[in-house]
PDB file of C-alpha atoms in Angstrom:
ATOM      1  CA  MET B   1     -25.750  11.723  23.572  1.00 68.00           C
ATOM      2  CA  GLY B   2     -24.765   8.730  25.870  1.00 83.00           C
ATOM      3  CA  ILE B   3     -24.169   5.221  24.644  1.00 84.00           C
ATOM      4  CA  ALA B   4     -27.766   3.526  25.496  1.00 85.00           C
ATOM      5  CA  ARG B   5     -28.333   1.048  28.161  1.00 83.00           C
ATOM      6  CA  TYR B   6     -28.432  -2.802  27.293  1.00 79.00           C
ATOM      7  CA  GLU B   7     -32.288  -2.461  28.915  1.00 84.00           C
ATOM      8  CA  LYS B   8     -33.373  -0.197  25.927  1.00 88.00           C
ATOM      9  CA  ARG B   9     -31.161  -2.559  23.527  1.00 85.00           C
ATOM     10  CA  VAL B  10     -32.394  -5.256  24.490  1.00 83.00           C
ATOM     11  CA  CYS B  11     -36.534  -4.422  24.506  1.00 89.00           C
ATOM     12  CA  ALA B  12     -35.797  -2.485  20.577  1.00 89.00           C
ATOM     13  CA  TYR B  13     -34.169  -6.415  19.520  1.00 85.00           C
ATOM     14  CA  LEU B  14     -37.398  -7.968  21.128  1.00 85.00           C
ATOM     15  CA  ILE B  15     -39.864  -5.858  19.061  1.00 89.00           C
ATOM     16  CA  ASP B  16     -37.981  -6.079  15.898  1.00 86.00           C
ATOM     17  CA  GLU B  17     -37.439  -9.838  17.076  1.00 82.00           C
ATOM     18  CA  VAL B  18     -41.675 -10.213  17.604  1.00 85.00           C
ATOM     19  CA  LEU B  19     -42.253  -8.685  13.946  1.00 84.00           C
ATOM     20  CA  ALA B  20     -39.930 -10.944  12.333  1.00 79.00           C
ATOM     21  CA  CYS B  21     -41.729 -13.700  13.744  1.00 80.00           C
ATOM     22  CA  LEU B  22     -44.943 -12.790  13.179  1.00 85.00           C
ATOM     23  CA  ILE B  23     -43.940 -12.564   9.093  1.00 80.00           C
ATOM     24  CA  GLY B  24     -42.590 -16.162   9.809  1.00 76.00           C
ATOM     25  CA  VAL B  25     -46.332 -17.029  11.103  1.00 81.00           C
ATOM     26  CA  ALA B  26     -47.793 -15.087   7.850  1.00 84.00           C
ATOM     27  CA  VAL B  27     -45.933 -17.073   5.442  1.00 78.00           C
ATOM     28  CA  LEU B  28     -46.559 -20.680   7.499  1.00 76.00           C
ATOM     29  CA  ILE B  29     -50.793 -19.749   7.900  1.00 82.00           C
ATOM     30  CA  VAL B  30     -50.243 -19.035   3.514  1.00 80.00           C
ATOM     31  CA  PHE B  31     -47.972 -22.004   2.693  1.00 74.00           C
ATOM     32  CA  LEU B  32     -50.871 -24.776   5.121  1.00 76.00           C
ATOM     33  CA  HIS B  33     -53.769 -22.214   3.699  1.00 78.00           C
ATOM     34  CA  PHE B  34     -52.788 -22.746  -0.187  1.00 78.00           C
ATOM     35  CA  GLY B  35     -51.243 -25.979   0.437  1.00 70.00           C
ATOM     36  CA  ILE B  36     -48.103 -25.130  -0.617  1.00 67.00           C
ATOM     37  CA  MET B  37     -46.045 -28.213   0.219  1.00 63.00           C
ATOM     38  CA  ASP B  38     -48.566 -29.602   2.210  1.00 60.00           C
ATOM     39  CA  ASP B  39     -46.701 -33.170   2.833  1.00 66.00           C
ATOM     40  CA  SER B  40     -44.598 -31.888   5.708  1.00 72.00           C
ATOM     41  CA  TRP B  41     -45.150 -29.890   8.832  1.00 73.00           C
ATOM     42  CA  PHE B  42     -41.087 -29.624   9.614  1.00 78.00           C
ATOM     43  CA  LEU B  43     -40.517 -28.344   6.224  1.00 78.00           C
ATOM     44  CA  ASN B  44     -43.245 -25.600   6.021  1.00 73.00           C
ATOM     45  CA  THR B  45     -41.977 -24.518   9.371  1.00 76.00           C
ATOM     46  CA  LEU B  46     -38.288 -24.961   8.742  1.00 80.00           C
ATOM     47  CA  LEU B  47     -38.936 -22.035   4.863  1.00 79.00           C
ATOM     48  CA  SER B  48     -40.852 -20.178   7.068  1.00 75.00           C
ATOM     49  CA  ALA B  49     -38.234 -19.436   9.663  1.00 78.00           C
ATOM     50  CA  VAL B  50     -35.889 -19.366   7.031  1.00 82.00           C
ATOM     51  CA  LEU B  51     -38.204 -16.605   4.852  1.00 80.00           C
ATOM     52  CA  ALA B  52     -38.977 -14.479   8.388  1.00 80.00           C
ATOM     53  CA  TYR B  53     -35.116 -14.590   9.019  1.00 84.00           C
ATOM     54  CA  GLY B  54     -34.163 -13.213   5.109  1.00 86.00           C
ATOM     55  CA  ALA B  55     -37.370 -10.580   5.711  1.00 83.00           C
ATOM     56  CA  TYR B  56     -35.540  -9.654   8.909  1.00 85.00           C
ATOM     57  CA  ILE B  57     -32.398  -9.407   7.845  1.00 88.00           C
ATOM     58  CA  LEU B  58     -33.590  -7.355   4.414  1.00 88.00           C
ATOM     59  CA  ILE B  59     -36.112  -5.178   6.764  1.00 87.00           C
ATOM     60  CA  VAL B  60     -33.569  -4.283   9.376  1.00 88.00           C
ATOM     61  CA  THR B  61     -30.426  -3.749   6.976  1.00 91.00           C
ATOM     62  CA  LEU B  62     -32.760  -0.933   4.576  1.00 91.00           C
ATOM     63  CA  CYS B  63     -34.193   0.883   8.020  1.00 90.00           C
ATOM     64  CA  ASN B  64     -31.091   1.152   9.081  1.00 90.00           C
ATOM     65  CA  LEU B  65     -29.803   2.600   5.992  1.00 93.00           C
ATOM     66  CA  ILE B  66     -32.776   4.367   5.498  1.00 92.00           C
ATOM     67  CA  PHE B  67     -33.584   5.667   8.616  1.00 92.00           C
ATOM     68  CA  ASP B  68     -30.217   6.868  10.186  1.00 90.00           C
ATOM     69  CA  GLY B  69     -29.612   4.014  12.189  1.00 89.00           C
ATOM     70  CA  ARG B  70     -32.897   2.833  13.268  1.00 91.00           C
ATOM     71  CA  THR B  71     -35.124  -0.108  13.454  1.00 91.00           C
ATOM     72  CA  LEU B  72     -38.710   0.003  14.892  1.00 91.00           C
ATOM     73  CA  GLY B  73     -37.666  -0.858  17.642  1.00 91.00           C
ATOM     74  CA  PHE B  74     -35.006   1.371  17.991  1.00 92.00           C
ATOM     75  CA  ALA B  75     -37.037   4.129  17.384  1.00 92.00           C
ATOM     76  CA  ILE B  76     -39.834   3.258  19.634  1.00 94.00           C
ATOM     77  CA  PHE B  77     -36.914   3.405  22.306  1.00 93.00           C
ATOM     78  CA  GLY B  78     -35.484   6.423  21.022  1.00 93.00           C
ATOM     79  CA  ILE B  79     -31.965   4.839  20.236  1.00 92.00           C
ATOM     80  CA  ARG B  80     -30.198   4.750  17.142  1.00 91.00           C
ATOM     81  CA  ALA B  81     -26.936   2.548  15.907  1.00 91.00           C
ATOM     82  CA  ILE B  82     -23.653   4.633  14.327  1.00 90.00           C
ATOM     83  CA  HIS B  83     -20.277   4.354  13.610  1.00 88.00           C
ATOM     84  CA  GLU B  84     -18.098   5.215  17.080  1.00 83.00           C
ATOM     85  CA  ASP B  85     -17.043   8.243  15.160  1.00 86.00           C
ATOM     86  CA  GLY B  86     -19.981   9.479  14.465  1.00 84.00           C
ATOM     87  CA  ARG B  87     -20.640   8.518  10.984  1.00 87.00           C
ATOM     88  CA  ARG B  88     -23.813   6.963   9.827  1.00 89.00           C
ATOM     89  CA  LEU B  89     -24.271   3.325   8.738  1.00 89.00           C
ATOM     90  CA  GLY B  90     -23.153   2.125   6.057  1.00 90.00           C
ATOM     91  CA  PHE B  91     -24.054  -1.163   4.004  1.00 93.00           C
ATOM     92  CA  GLY B  92     -21.804  -3.694   5.295  1.00 90.00           C
ATOM     93  CA  ASP B  93     -22.445  -2.339   9.021  1.00 88.00           C
ATOM     94  CA  ALA B  94     -26.543  -2.738   8.754  1.00 90.00           C
ATOM     95  CA  LEU B  95     -26.127  -5.818   7.002  1.00 91.00           C
ATOM     96  CA  ILE B  96     -23.687  -7.164   9.842  1.00 88.00           C
ATOM     97  CA  ARG B  97     -26.516  -5.773  12.175  1.00 86.00           C
ATOM     98  CA  GLY B  98     -29.173  -7.291  10.687  1.00 86.00           C
ATOM     99  CA  ALA B  99     -27.476 -10.592  10.099  1.00 87.00           C
ATOM    100  CA  VAL B 100     -26.393 -11.079  13.629  1.00 82.00           C
ATOM    101  CA  GLY B 101     -28.939  -9.350  15.396  1.00 78.00           C
ATOM    102  CA  GLY B 102     -31.979 -11.452  13.873  1.00 74.00           C
ATOM    103  CA  VAL B 103     -30.549 -14.708  15.438  1.00 74.00           C
ATOM    104  CA  LEU B 104     -32.982 -14.715  18.526  1.00 62.00           C
ATOM    105  CA  ALA B 105     -29.768 -16.124  20.388  1.00 61.00           C
ATOM    106  CA  ALA B 106     -27.468 -14.332  19.412  1.00 67.00           C
ATOM    107  CA  MET B 107     -29.679 -11.522  21.254  1.00 67.00           C
ATOM    108  CA  ALA B 108     -29.217 -13.544  24.317  1.00 72.00           C
ATOM    109  CA  VAL B 109     -25.310 -13.634  24.163  1.00 73.00           C
ATOM    110  CA  GLU B 110     -25.595  -9.872  23.615  1.00 74.00           C
ATOM    111  CA  ALA B 111     -27.260  -9.151  26.331  1.00 74.00           C
ATOM    112  CA  ILE B 112     -24.949 -11.648  28.987  1.00 78.00           C
ATOM    113  CA  PHE B 113     -21.612 -10.505  27.544  1.00 78.00           C
ATOM    114  CA  MET B 114     -23.065  -6.860  28.205  1.00 76.00           C
ATOM    115  CA  LEU B 115     -24.068  -7.580  31.852  1.00 76.00           C
ATOM    116  CA  HIS B 116     -21.213  -9.956  32.372  1.00 77.00           C
ATOM    117  CA  VAL B 117     -18.340  -7.456  30.850  1.00 78.00           C
ATOM    118  CA  HIS B 118     -20.266  -4.322  32.302  1.00 74.00           C
ATOM    119  CA  SER B 119     -20.066  -2.785  28.861  1.00 75.00           C
ATOM    120  CA  GLU B 120     -22.651  -0.766  26.624  1.00 76.00           C
ATOM    121  CA  LEU B 121     -20.796  -2.310  23.550  1.00 79.00           C
ATOM    122  CA  SER B 122     -22.039  -5.737  22.939  1.00 80.00           C
ATOM    123  CA  PRO B 123     -20.123  -8.045  20.459  1.00 81.00           C
ATOM    124  CA  ILE B 124     -22.324  -6.551  17.146  1.00 80.00           C
ATOM    125  CA  ASP B 125     -21.122  -3.528  17.969  1.00 83.00           C
ATOM    126  CA  ARG B 126     -17.772  -4.470  18.098  1.00 82.00           C
ATOM    127  CA  MET B 127     -17.826  -6.647  14.860  1.00 81.00           C
ATOM    128  CA  SER B 128     -19.481  -3.773  13.061  1.00 84.00           C
ATOM    129  CA  GLN B 129     -17.168  -1.086  15.001  1.00 86.00           C
ATOM    130  CA  THR B 130     -20.571   0.596  15.537  1.00 87.00           C
ATOM    131  CA  LYS B 131     -21.826   1.831  18.729  1.00 88.00           C
ATOM    132  CA  VAL B 132     -25.743   2.378  20.080  1.00 87.00           C
ATOM    133  CA  ILE B 133     -26.701   5.881  21.498  1.00 89.00           C
ATOM    134  CA  ASP B 134     -29.679   7.425  22.851  1.00 88.00           C
ATOM    135  CA  VAL B 135     -30.576  10.225  21.193  1.00 87.00           C
ATOM    136  CA  ARG B 136     -33.482  11.364  24.348  1.00 81.00           C
ATOM    137  CA  ARG B 137     -30.486  11.500  26.683  1.00 69.00           C
ATOM    138  CA  GLY B 138     -27.944  14.265  27.051  1.00 54.00           C
TER     139      GLY B 138
END
């Protein structure tokens, strides 16, 4: 099992980000439909974005813990996150991956970093001392 290529990782992150955005849109629609804080579009949008980010962190952290380092996007592309020595992710590692990975700008910085230094290890991997492996590749 080799380290997953950045193209697969970016596509997997995009799938996870789209799910988080869908959660945010759903929360915004509920707020607007039921008239919760109907005074301010900005406040409704900000609150739905914060709730979507929180939901993303929770979902990614739990998925990484329960499904052995896989989120939905990772599972679709056949990749998973593990420690550098092959151990499963702990709660702290999963939380770091969820919190930092939930920011769309962080994903763009990761892709640019990995392309620039010709490394398959992202800044998130380095912070949590993990790596993302391709389970479909020998």
